[in-house]
């Protein structure tokens, strides 16, 4: 056992003495030491229940014959960080989470890990750590929030952000806006639609790093605690069999996960997170892989924000495992990939008898919502290294669009222009200097996209940025434009009035400018100007790579 380094031999008497100070018995010091990484927080609704989830994991580890030890990591609530400077810290926190798990696991010679997580950057950060450390590991999420209800209709966080636009345009009253405030988020858990948090928790299943049900069992269901106990017991089996994350996180597993991502219409943020996890596993997952898989994968689910279903509906339909069975039967994913169950997907499905229980939520491959995937990768003279859009959430009228650029150098300026009605139908709003380096931190801009939708402009106005958009975004919102403005990307050379062509059907994003005009502007522009930052953000800016490669840290 790795933990023998701190427990065995006369020279480890000081170490054992410290363990006894924790109340350890001789028996506890003979068992595998299992770290339970808990991202519980009292300011994050997706994490407020993780004390109970971690306690259930602890019970499972004890039942399995291990010695559990709990430690914490940070967890930012993206909803609370949205629309102000705090969002600059969200994506960078992914690296802090991965580093903190590595530091604790390595410093204390832990034998295995159970990663208790939930929201947007926490789940990918923990998966990155698992791949990096490569000791037996299982992911357990806290589960999704139930949908709220306003005027008798189910709603989620994307709807209330759009309600601001409804109020601004006079379509609802202040009293009705208050009704949205009180009715939208009724329980703990990660927000109820297929946003980044729930997408990543579902993809943890698809990668094989979480038990069946991880992505969809609601946070308030007792079944969530049963799952956590099973994970605690299962980690001991993985330890005994020496099954490690890199045995599971193969290229085939990532291809399976991307296929599931496209089929569920997941968040565009997965195109940052999956490559970063693959990088830690010693693999390269490129934008071209996402594009190729999207081209051949039908979209079988249409959940909020692109549809009327919620994660609780996907749960009642059979969950991610039922969806994967449909994809496997169509030869779109491999059922032979290993999972933390200790068996392949195919073996698991046969054992538990997976079937689709609601055909309105999980469609067949012969009657999909659309014949291709929910996320599109675009290329062109604005985005030579690529850009991404949640194609499944774009109105048909905006799949091909041509219009004049309205250029803003931060999210706040774009929001002010929208609030003052300076953006007209047909315009393409360009938000620059919001990328990994330029932000720094690549803020999500749900406030801007929701304002466009709430004001009824999502059929007429597109947004394009070197930053990123929330998984709760809908509309023609194109992000991750690479290279970003701060790295001399051509997007930074665009000016008010430049004509831009968006073609989601053919995967292109171009400005109607000649190569010579781009070169002339580049020669005139000089080095890019970036806003002043200090502390962690300054260090992050110095080390972060392009969004096209997952915004991983170099060096």
Coordinates of C-alpha atoms in Angstrom, one line a residue:
X1 CA 0.0 0.0 0.0
X2 CA 1.2 3.5 -0.7
X3 CA 0.1 4.5 2.8
X4 CA 2.7 2.2 4.2
X5 CA 5.1 5.1 3.7
X6 CA 3.5 6.9 6.7
X7 CA 2.6 3.8 8.8
X8 CA 5.0 0.9 8.6
X9 CA 8.4 0.5 10.3
X10 CA 10.1 1.9 13.4
X11 CA 11.2 5.0 11.5
X12 CA 7.5 5.9 11.1
X13 CA 6.8 6.1 14.8
X14 CA 6.4 9.9 14.6
X15 CA 3.9 9.5 11.8
X16 CA 1.9 6.9 13.7
X17 CA 1.9 9.1 16.7
X18 CA 0.3 11.9 14.7
X19 CA -2.3 9.4 13.4
X20 CA -3.1 8.4 17.0
X21 CA -3.6 12.1 17.7
X22 CA -6.5 11.8 15.2
X23 CA -7.9 8.9 17.2
X24 CA -6.7 6.2 14.9
X25 CA -6.6 2.6 16.2
X26 CA -4.2 -0.1 15.4
X27 CA -6.8 -1.7 13.1
X28 CA -7.4 1.6 11.2
X29 CA -3.7 1.9 10.6
X30 CA -3.6 -1.6 8.9
X31 CA -6.3 -0.7 6.3
X32 CA -6.1 1.2 3.0
X33 CA -6.2 4.9 3.5
X34 CA -9.0 6.3 1.3
X35 CA -9.2 10.0 0.7
X36 CA -12.7 11.5 0.4
X37 CA -12.4 14.8 -1.3
X38 CA -15.4 16.9 -0.3
X39 CA -16.2 20.2 -2.0
X40 CA -19.0 21.0 0.4
X41 CA -19.8 24.7 0.6
X42 CA -22.3 26.9 2.4
X43 CA -22.5 29.4 -0.5
X44 CA -23.1 26.9 -3.3
X45 CA -26.5 25.2 -3.7
X46 CA -25.0 22.4 -5.7
X47 CA -22.7 21.6 -2.7
X48 CA -24.7 22.3 0.4
X49 CA -25.7 18.6 0.6
X50 CA -22.3 17.2 0.1
X51 CA -21.8 16.7 3.8
X52 CA -24.4 14.0 3.7
X53 CA -23.0 12.6 0.5
X54 CA -19.5 12.4 1.9
X55 CA -20.8 10.8 5.1
X56 CA -22.5 8.1 3.0
X57 CA -19.3 7.5 1.1
X58 CA -17.5 7.2 4.4
X59 CA -20.0 4.6 5.5
X60 CA -19.3 2.7 2.3
X61 CA -15.6 2.8 2.7
X62 CA -15.9 1.5 6.2
X63 CA -18.2 -1.3 5.0
X64 CA -15.6 -2.2 2.4
X65 CA -12.8 -2.4 4.9
X66 CA -11.0 0.9 4.3
X67 CA -10.0 3.8 6.5
X68 CA -11.7 7.0 5.2
X69 CA -10.2 10.4 5.6
X70 CA -12.1 13.5 4.5
X71 CA -10.5 16.7 3.2
X72 CA -11.9 19.8 1.4
X73 CA -11.4 21.7 -1.8
X74 CA -12.9 24.9 -3.2
X75 CA -16.2 25.2 -5.1
X76 CA -17.3 28.3 -6.9
X77 CA -21.0 28.7 -7.7
X78 CA -21.0 30.0 -11.3
X79 CA -24.5 31.5 -10.9
X80 CA -23.4 33.7 -8.0
X81 CA -20.1 34.6 -9.8
X82 CA -22.0 35.5 -13.0
X83 CA -22.0 39.0 -14.5
X84 CA -19.2 40.5 -12.4
X85 CA -15.4 40.3 -11.8
X86 CA -15.9 37.1 -9.7
X87 CA -16.5 35.1 -12.9
X88 CA -12.8 35.6 -13.8
X89 CA -11.9 33.1 -11.1
X90 CA -14.3 30.3 -12.1
X91 CA -12.3 28.6 -14.9
X92 CA -9.0 29.2 -13.1
X93 CA -10.4 27.5 -10.0
X94 CA -10.4 24.2 -12.0
X95 CA -6.6 24.2 -11.8
X96 CA -6.6 25.0 -8.1
X97 CA -9.0 22.1 -7.5
X98 CA -6.8 19.6 -9.4
X99 CA -3.7 20.9 -7.7
X100 CA -5.2 20.7 -4.2
X101 CA -6.3 17.1 -4.7
X102 CA -2.9 16.2 -6.0
X103 CA -1.1 17.9 -3.1
X104 CA -3.2 16.2 -0.4
X105 CA -3.2 12.8 -2.0
X106 CA 0.5 12.8 -2.6
X107 CA 1.6 14.4 0.6
X108 CA -0.3 11.9 2.7
X109 CA 0.4 8.8 0.5
X110 CA -3.3 8.0 0.1
X111 CA -4.2 4.6 -1.4
X112 CA -7.4 5.6 -3.2
X113 CA -9.8 8.6 -3.7
X114 CA -13.5 9.1 -3.8
X115 CA -14.2 12.5 -5.4
X116 CA -17.4 14.1 -4.0
X117 CA -18.2 16.9 -6.3
X118 CA -21.0 18.6 -8.3
X119 CA -20.6 21.9 -10.2
X120 CA -19.0 23.4 -13.3
X121 CA -15.3 23.4 -12.6
X122 CA -15.2 21.1 -9.7
X123 CA -16.0 17.9 -11.4
X124 CA -13.5 18.4 -14.3
X125 CA -10.9 19.6 -11.8
X126 CA -11.3 16.4 -9.7
X127 CA -11.2 14.2 -12.9
X128 CA -8.0 16.0 -13.9
X129 CA -6.5 15.2 -10.5
X130 CA -7.6 11.5 -10.7
X131 CA -5.9 11.1 -14.1
X132 CA -2.8 12.9 -12.9
X133 CA -2.3 11.0 -9.7
X134 CA -3.5 7.7 -11.1
X135 CA -4.5 5.9 -7.9
X136 CA -7.9 4.1 -7.7
X137 CA -10.6 6.8 -7.9
X138 CA -14.4 7.2 -8.2
X139 CA -16.4 10.4 -8.9
X140 CA -19.7 10.9 -6.9
X141 CA -21.7 14.0 -7.6
X142 CA -24.2 15.6 -5.3
X143 CA -26.9 15.3 -8.0
X144 CA -29.1 17.8 -9.9
X145 CA -31.6 20.2 -8.5
X146 CA -35.3 19.6 -9.2
X147 CA -36.9 22.1 -11.7
X148 CA -38.8 25.0 -10.1
X149 CA -42.2 26.2 -11.0
X150 CA -43.5 29.6 -12.0
X151 CA -47.1 30.1 -13.1
X152 CA -47.5 26.3 -13.1
X153 CA -44.7 25.7 -15.5
X154 CA -41.3 24.0 -14.8
X155 CA -38.3 26.4 -14.9
X156 CA -34.6 26.5 -14.2
X157 CA -31.8 29.0 -13.8
X158 CA -31.6 29.8 -17.5
X159 CA -35.2 31.0 -17.4
X160 CA -34.7 33.4 -14.5
X161 CA -31.7 35.0 -16.2
X162 CA -33.9 35.5 -19.3
X163 CA -36.6 36.9 -17.0
X164 CA -34.4 40.0 -16.5
X165 CA -34.7 40.6 -20.3
X166 CA -38.5 40.1 -20.1
X167 CA -38.7 42.7 -17.3
X168 CA -36.4 45.1 -19.1
X169 CA -38.6 44.9 -22.2
X170 CA -41.8 45.4 -20.2
X171 CA -43.1 41.9 -20.8
X172 CA -43.4 41.1 -17.1
X173 CA -44.0 43.2 -14.0
X174 CA -41.8 43.6 -10.9
X175 CA -44.2 41.4 -9.0
X176 CA -43.9 38.7 -11.6
X177 CA -40.1 39.0 -11.6
X178 CA -40.2 38.4 -7.8
X179 CA -42.3 35.3 -8.4
X180 CA -39.4 34.0 -10.7
X181 CA -36.9 34.8 -7.9
X182 CA -38.8 32.7 -5.3
X183 CA -39.9 29.8 -7.6
X184 CA -36.9 29.0 -9.8
X185 CA -34.4 27.1 -7.5
X186 CA -36.5 24.9 -5.1
X187 CA -33.9 22.4 -3.9
X188 CA -30.2 21.9 -3.4
X189 CA -28.3 20.4 -6.3
X190 CA -26.7 21.5 -9.6
X191 CA -29.1 23.6 -11.6
X192 CA -31.8 21.6 -13.2
X193 CA -31.0 21.7 -16.9
X194 CA -28.3 20.2 -19.1
X195 CA -25.8 22.9 -18.2
X196 CA -22.1 22.4 -17.5
X197 CA -22.4 20.9 -14.1
X198 CA -24.9 18.2 -15.1
X199 CA -23.2 17.7 -18.4
X200 CA -19.9 16.9 -16.7
X201 CA -21.6 14.7 -14.1
X202 CA -23.2 12.8 -16.9
X203 CA -20.0 12.5 -18.8
X204 CA -18.2 11.2 -15.7
X205 CA -20.5 8.2 -16.2
X206 CA -19.8 8.1 -19.9
X207 CA -16.1 8.1 -19.2
X208 CA -16.5 5.2 -16.9
X209 CA -15.3 7.2 -13.8
X210 CA -18.7 7.2 -12.0
X211 CA -21.3 4.6 -11.1
X212 CA -24.6 4.4 -13.1
X213 CA -27.0 7.1 -12.0
X214 CA -24.3 9.6 -11.0
X215 CA -25.4 12.2 -13.5
X216 CA -29.1 12.1 -13.1
X217 CA -30.3 10.9 -9.7
X218 CA -31.8 14.1 -8.1
X219 CA -29.9 15.6 -5.2
X220 CA -32.9 15.3 -2.9
X221 CA -33.6 11.6 -3.6
X222 CA -32.4 9.1 -1.0
X223 CA -31.1 7.0 -3.9
X224 CA -28.3 9.6 -4.1
X225 CA -27.1 8.5 -0.7
X226 CA -27.3 4.8 -1.6
X227 CA -25.2 5.6 -4.7
X228 CA -22.6 7.3 -2.5
X229 CA -22.4 4.3 -0.2
X230 CA -22.0 2.0 -3.2
X231 CA -19.1 4.2 -4.4
X232 CA -17.4 3.9 -1.0
X233 CA -17.6 0.1 -1.2
X234 CA -16.6 0.0 -4.8
X235 CA -13.5 2.0 -4.3
X236 CA -12.2 -0.8 -2.1
X237 CA -12.8 -3.3 -4.9
X238 CA -10.9 -1.1 -7.3
X239 CA -8.0 -0.8 -4.8
X240 CA -7.9 -4.6 -4.4
X241 CA -7.9 -5.1 -8.2
X242 CA -5.5 -2.2 -8.8
X243 CA -7.8 -0.6 -11.4
X244 CA -6.6 3.0 -11.8
X245 CA -8.0 6.0 -13.7
X246 CA -5.7 5.6 -16.7
X247 CA -6.9 2.0 -17.1
X248 CA -10.4 3.5 -17.7
X249 CA -9.6 6.9 -19.3
X250 CA -8.5 5.5 -22.7
X251 CA -9.0 7.3 -26.0
X252 CA -12.0 5.0 -26.6
X253 CA -13.5 6.3 -23.3
X254 CA -13.1 9.9 -24.4
X255 CA -14.6 9.1 -27.8
X256 CA -17.6 7.5 -26.0
X257 CA -17.9 10.6 -23.8
X258 CA -17.8 13.0 -26.7
X259 CA -20.5 11.0 -28.5
X260 CA -22.7 11.1 -25.4
X261 CA -22.0 14.8 -25.1
X262 CA -23.2 15.4 -28.7
X263 CA -26.2 13.2 -28.2
X264 CA -27.5 15.0 -25.0
X265 CA -26.8 18.4 -26.4
X266 CA -24.3 19.2 -23.6
X267 CA -22.6 22.4 -22.6
X268 CA -19.9 23.9 -24.9
X269 CA -17.7 24.0 -21.8
X270 CA -17.0 20.3 -22.2
X271 CA -14.8 21.3 -25.1
X272 CA -12.6 22.9 -22.5
X273 CA -12.8 20.2 -19.9
X274 CA -12.6 16.9 -21.8
X275 CA -9.3 17.9 -23.5
X276 CA -7.9 19.0 -20.2
X277 CA -8.8 15.7 -18.5
X278 CA -7.3 13.8 -21.5
X279 CA -4.1 15.8 -21.3
X280 CA -3.7 14.7 -17.6
X281 CA -4.2 11.1 -18.8
X282 CA -1.4 11.5 -21.4
X283 CA -3.8 11.8 -24.4
X284 CA -4.6 14.5 -26.9
X285 CA -8.3 15.2 -27.6
X286 CA -8.6 17.8 -30.4
X287 CA -11.4 20.1 -31.6
X288 CA -11.2 18.0 -34.8
X289 CA -12.3 14.9 -32.9
X290 CA -15.3 16.8 -31.5
X291 CA -16.2 18.0 -35.0
X292 CA -15.9 14.6 -36.5
X293 CA -18.0 12.9 -33.8
X294 CA -20.6 15.6 -34.0
X295 CA -21.0 15.1 -37.7
X296 CA -22.0 11.4 -37.2
X297 CA -23.9 11.5 -33.9
X298 CA -27.6 12.1 -33.7
X299 CA -29.0 14.3 -31.0
X300 CA -31.4 12.1 -29.0
X301 CA -32.2 14.4 -26.0
X302 CA -33.3 18.0 -25.9
X303 CA -33.1 19.2 -22.4
X304 CA -33.2 22.8 -21.1
X305 CA -31.9 25.3 -22.2
X306 CA -32.5 23.9 -25.7
X307 CA -35.7 22.0 -24.9
X308 CA -38.5 21.5 -22.4
X309 CA -37.1 18.5 -20.4
X310 CA -34.9 18.7 -17.3
X311 CA -32.4 16.3 -15.7
X312 CA -35.1 14.8 -13.6
X313 CA -36.8 13.7 -16.8
X314 CA -33.7 12.1 -18.1
X315 CA -33.5 10.3 -14.8
X316 CA -37.0 8.9 -15.2
X317 CA -36.2 7.9 -18.8
X318 CA -33.4 5.6 -17.7
X319 CA -30.6 8.0 -17.3
X320 CA -27.2 8.1 -19.1
X321 CA -26.9 4.4 -19.1
X322 CA -30.1 4.0 -21.1
X323 CA -28.9 6.6 -23.6
X324 CA -25.5 4.9 -24.0
X325 CA -27.2 1.5 -24.6
X326 CA -29.1 3.1 -27.5
X327 CA -25.9 4.6 -28.9
X328 CA -24.1 1.3 -28.5
X329 CA -26.8 -0.7 -30.3
X330 CA -26.4 1.8 -33.2
X331 CA -22.6 1.1 -33.1
X332 CA -21.9 4.7 -32.2
X333 CA -20.0 4.0 -28.9
X334 CA -18.0 1.0 -27.6
X335 CA -19.7 -1.1 -25.0
X336 CA -16.3 -2.7 -24.2
X337 CA -14.9 0.2 -22.3
X338 CA -13.9 -0.5 -18.7
X339 CA -15.7 1.3 -15.9
X340 CA -15.3 1.9 -12.1
X341 CA -17.9 -0.8 -11.7
X342 CA -15.0 -3.1 -12.5
X343 CA -16.7 -4.4 -15.7
X344 CA -17.4 -3.0 -19.1
X345 CA -20.5 -1.0 -20.0
X346 CA -21.9 -4.0 -21.9
X347 CA -21.6 -6.3 -18.9
X348 CA -23.2 -3.7 -16.6
X349 CA -26.2 -3.2 -19.0
X350 CA -26.7 -6.9 -19.2
X351 CA -26.6 -7.3 -15.5
X352 CA -29.1 -4.5 -14.6
X353 CA -31.3 -4.7 -17.7
X354 CA -31.1 -1.2 -19.0
X355 CA -34.0 0.0 -21.1
X356 CA -35.3 3.4 -22.2
X357 CA -38.4 4.2 -20.1
X358 CA -39.5 7.4 -21.9
X359 CA -39.1 7.7 -25.6
X360 CA -40.1 11.4 -25.5
X361 CA -36.9 12.1 -23.5
X362 CA -34.5 9.7 -25.1
X363 CA -35.4 9.3 -28.8
X364 CA -34.3 6.5 -31.0
X365 CA -31.5 6.9 -33.6
X366 CA -34.1 6.6 -36.3
X367 CA -36.2 9.5 -35.0
X368 CA -33.6 11.9 -33.4
X369 CA -34.2 15.6 -32.7
X370 CA -31.5 16.3 -35.2
X371 CA -29.2 14.0 -37.3
X372 CA -26.0 15.6 -36.0
X373 CA -24.6 16.5 -32.6
X374 CA -25.7 19.3 -30.2
X375 CA -22.4 21.1 -30.4
X376 CA -20.8 22.5 -33.5
X377 CA -17.1 23.5 -34.1
X378 CA -16.6 26.4 -36.5
X379 CA -13.6 27.5 -38.4
X380 CA -12.8 30.6 -40.6
X381 CA -10.7 33.7 -40.9
X382 CA -12.1 34.9 -37.5
X383 CA -11.4 31.6 -35.8
X384 CA -8.5 29.8 -37.6
X385 CA -8.0 27.5 -34.6
X386 CA -11.8 27.0 -34.0
X387 CA -14.8 28.3 -32.2
X388 CA -17.8 26.4 -30.6
X389 CA -21.5 26.9 -30.4
X390 CA -24.4 24.9 -28.8
X391 CA -26.0 24.3 -32.1
X392 CA -29.0 22.5 -30.6
X393 CA -30.0 25.7 -28.8
X394 CA -29.9 27.9 -31.8
X395 CA -33.1 29.0 -33.6
X396 CA -33.4 27.6 -37.1
X397 CA -33.5 31.2 -38.4
X398 CA -30.0 31.9 -37.1
X399 CA -28.2 28.8 -38.4
X400 CA -27.0 31.0 -41.2
X401 CA -26.7 34.7 -40.6
X402 CA -24.9 37.7 -42.0
X403 CA -24.7 41.0 -40.2
X404 CA -22.6 44.0 -39.1
X405 CA -20.3 43.7 -36.1
X406 CA -20.9 45.7 -33.0
X407 CA -17.6 45.5 -31.1
X408 CA -17.3 45.7 -27.3
X409 CA -14.1 45.1 -25.3
X410 CA -15.8 43.4 -22.3
X411 CA -19.0 41.8 -21.2
X412 CA -20.2 44.8 -19.2
X413 CA -20.0 47.1 -22.2
X414 CA -22.0 44.7 -24.3
X415 CA -24.7 44.4 -21.6
X416 CA -24.9 48.2 -21.3
X417 CA -25.4 48.5 -25.1
X418 CA -28.2 45.9 -24.9
X419 CA -29.9 47.6 -21.9
X420 CA -29.8 51.0 -23.8
X421 CA -31.2 49.4 -27.0
X422 CA -28.1 50.2 -29.0
X423 CA -28.0 46.7 -30.5
X424 CA -30.4 46.3 -33.4
X425 CA -32.0 43.3 -35.1
X426 CA -29.5 41.7 -37.5
X427 CA -26.4 42.8 -35.5
X428 CA -23.6 40.5 -34.5
X429 CA -22.3 41.5 -31.0
X430 CA -18.5 40.9 -30.7
X431 CA -17.2 40.7 -27.2
X432 CA -13.4 40.8 -27.1
X433 CA -10.7 40.4 -24.5
X434 CA -12.6 37.8 -22.5
X435 CA -10.4 34.7 -23.4
X436 CA -8.2 32.7 -21.0
X437 CA -5.4 35.3 -21.2
X438 CA -7.4 38.4 -22.1
X439 CA -10.0 38.1 -19.4
X440 CA -8.1 36.7 -17.8
X441 CA -10.1 33.6 -16.8
X442 CA -12.5 33.3 -19.8
X443 CA -15.7 34.4 -18.1
X444 CA -19.0 32.8 -18.8
X445 CA -21.4 35.4 -20.1
X446 CA -24.9 34.1 -19.3
X447 CA -26.0 37.6 -18.4
X448 CA -25.4 38.8 -22.0
X449 CA -26.9 35.8 -23.8
X450 CA -29.9 35.7 -21.5
X451 CA -30.6 39.4 -22.0
X452 CA -30.6 38.8 -25.7
X453 CA -33.1 35.9 -25.3
X454 CA -35.2 37.7 -22.7
X455 CA -35.6 40.8 -24.9
X456 CA -36.8 38.6 -27.8
X457 CA -33.7 39.1 -29.9
X458 CA -32.4 35.6 -30.1
X459 CA -33.9 35.1 -33.6
X460 CA -32.2 38.2 -34.8
X461 CA -28.9 38.9 -32.9
X462 CA -25.8 36.7 -32.6
X463 CA -23.0 36.9 -30.1
X464 CA -19.4 36.0 -30.9
X465 CA -16.5 36.1 -28.4
X466 CA -13.1 34.8 -27.5
X467 CA -14.6 34.2 -24.1
X468 CA -17.2 31.5 -23.3
X469 CA -20.8 31.1 -22.6
X470 CA -22.7 29.3 -19.8
X471 CA -24.1 25.8 -20.4
X472 CA -27.4 27.6 -19.7
X473 CA -27.0 29.7 -22.8
X474 CA -29.3 29.4 -25.8
X475 CA -29.3 31.3 -29.1
X476 CA -26.5 32.0 -31.7
X477 CA -23.8 32.4 -29.1
X478 CA -20.4 31.5 -30.5
X479 CA -17.6 31.2 -28.0
X480 CA -14.0 30.0 -27.6
X481 CA -12.9 31.9 -30.7
X482 CA -9.2 31.0 -31.0
X483 CA -6.6 32.5 -31.1
X484 CA -8.1 35.0 -28.7
X485 CA -7.6 38.8 -29.1
X486 CA -4.9 38.8 -26.4
X487 CA -2.8 36.4 -28.4
X488 CA -3.1 38.5 -31.6
X489 CA -6.0 36.5 -32.9
X490 CA -7.8 38.0 -35.9
X491 CA -11.0 38.5 -33.8
X492 CA -9.2 41.4 -32.1
X493 CA -8.8 43.2 -35.4
X494 CA -12.5 43.5 -36.2
X495 CA -14.2 46.9 -36.1
X496 CA -17.8 48.2 -35.9
X497 CA -19.6 47.7 -39.1
X498 CA -17.4 44.8 -40.5
X499 CA -19.7 42.3 -42.1
X500 CA -19.6 38.8 -40.6
X501 CA -21.0 35.6 -42.0
X502 CA -22.0 32.8 -39.6
X503 CA -22.8 29.4 -41.2
X504 CA -23.6 26.7 -38.6
X505 CA -24.7 24.3 -41.3
X506 CA -21.3 24.3 -43.0
X507 CA -19.2 25.0 -39.9
X508 CA -17.8 28.4 -40.9
X509 CA -17.3 31.8 -39.2
X510 CA -15.8 34.5 -41.4
X511 CA -15.4 38.3 -41.7
X512 CA -15.8 39.7 -45.1
X513 CA -12.3 41.1 -45.1
X514 CA -9.4 40.2 -47.4
X515 CA -6.2 38.7 -46.1
X516 CA -4.5 41.9 -47.1
X517 CA -6.8 44.0 -44.9
X518 CA -6.3 41.7 -41.9
X519 CA -2.5 42.1 -42.4
X520 CA -2.8 45.9 -42.7
X521 CA -4.8 46.1 -39.5
X522 CA -2.3 43.7 -37.7
X523 CA 0.6 45.9 -38.7
X524 CA -1.2 49.0 -37.4
X525 CA -2.4 47.4 -34.2
X526 CA 0.8 46.6 -32.4
X527 CA 0.9 44.3 -29.4
X528 CA -2.5 43.6 -27.7
X529 CA -3.5 45.6 -24.6
X530 CA -4.6 43.7 -21.6
X531 CA -6.3 44.8 -18.4
X532 CA -4.2 44.9 -15.3
X533 CA -4.6 42.0 -12.8
X534 CA -2.7 40.8 -9.8
X535 CA -2.4 37.7 -7.6
X536 CA -3.5 34.4 -8.9
X537 CA -5.0 35.8 -12.1
X538 CA -1.7 37.3 -13.1
X539 CA 0.0 33.9 -12.6
X540 CA -2.8 32.2 -14.5
X541 CA -2.5 34.5 -17.5
X542 CA 1.2 33.8 -17.7
X543 CA 0.7 30.0 -17.8
X544 CA -2.7 29.3 -19.5
X545 CA -2.9 28.0 -23.1
X546 CA -5.5 28.5 -25.8
X547 CA -9.2 27.6 -25.4
X548 CA -8.7 25.4 -28.4
X549 CA -6.5 23.1 -26.3
X550 CA -8.6 23.1 -23.2
X551 CA -7.1 26.2 -21.5
X552 CA -4.6 24.0 -19.7
X553 CA -1.7 25.4 -17.8
X554 CA 1.7 25.2 -19.5
X555 CA 5.0 24.8 -17.7

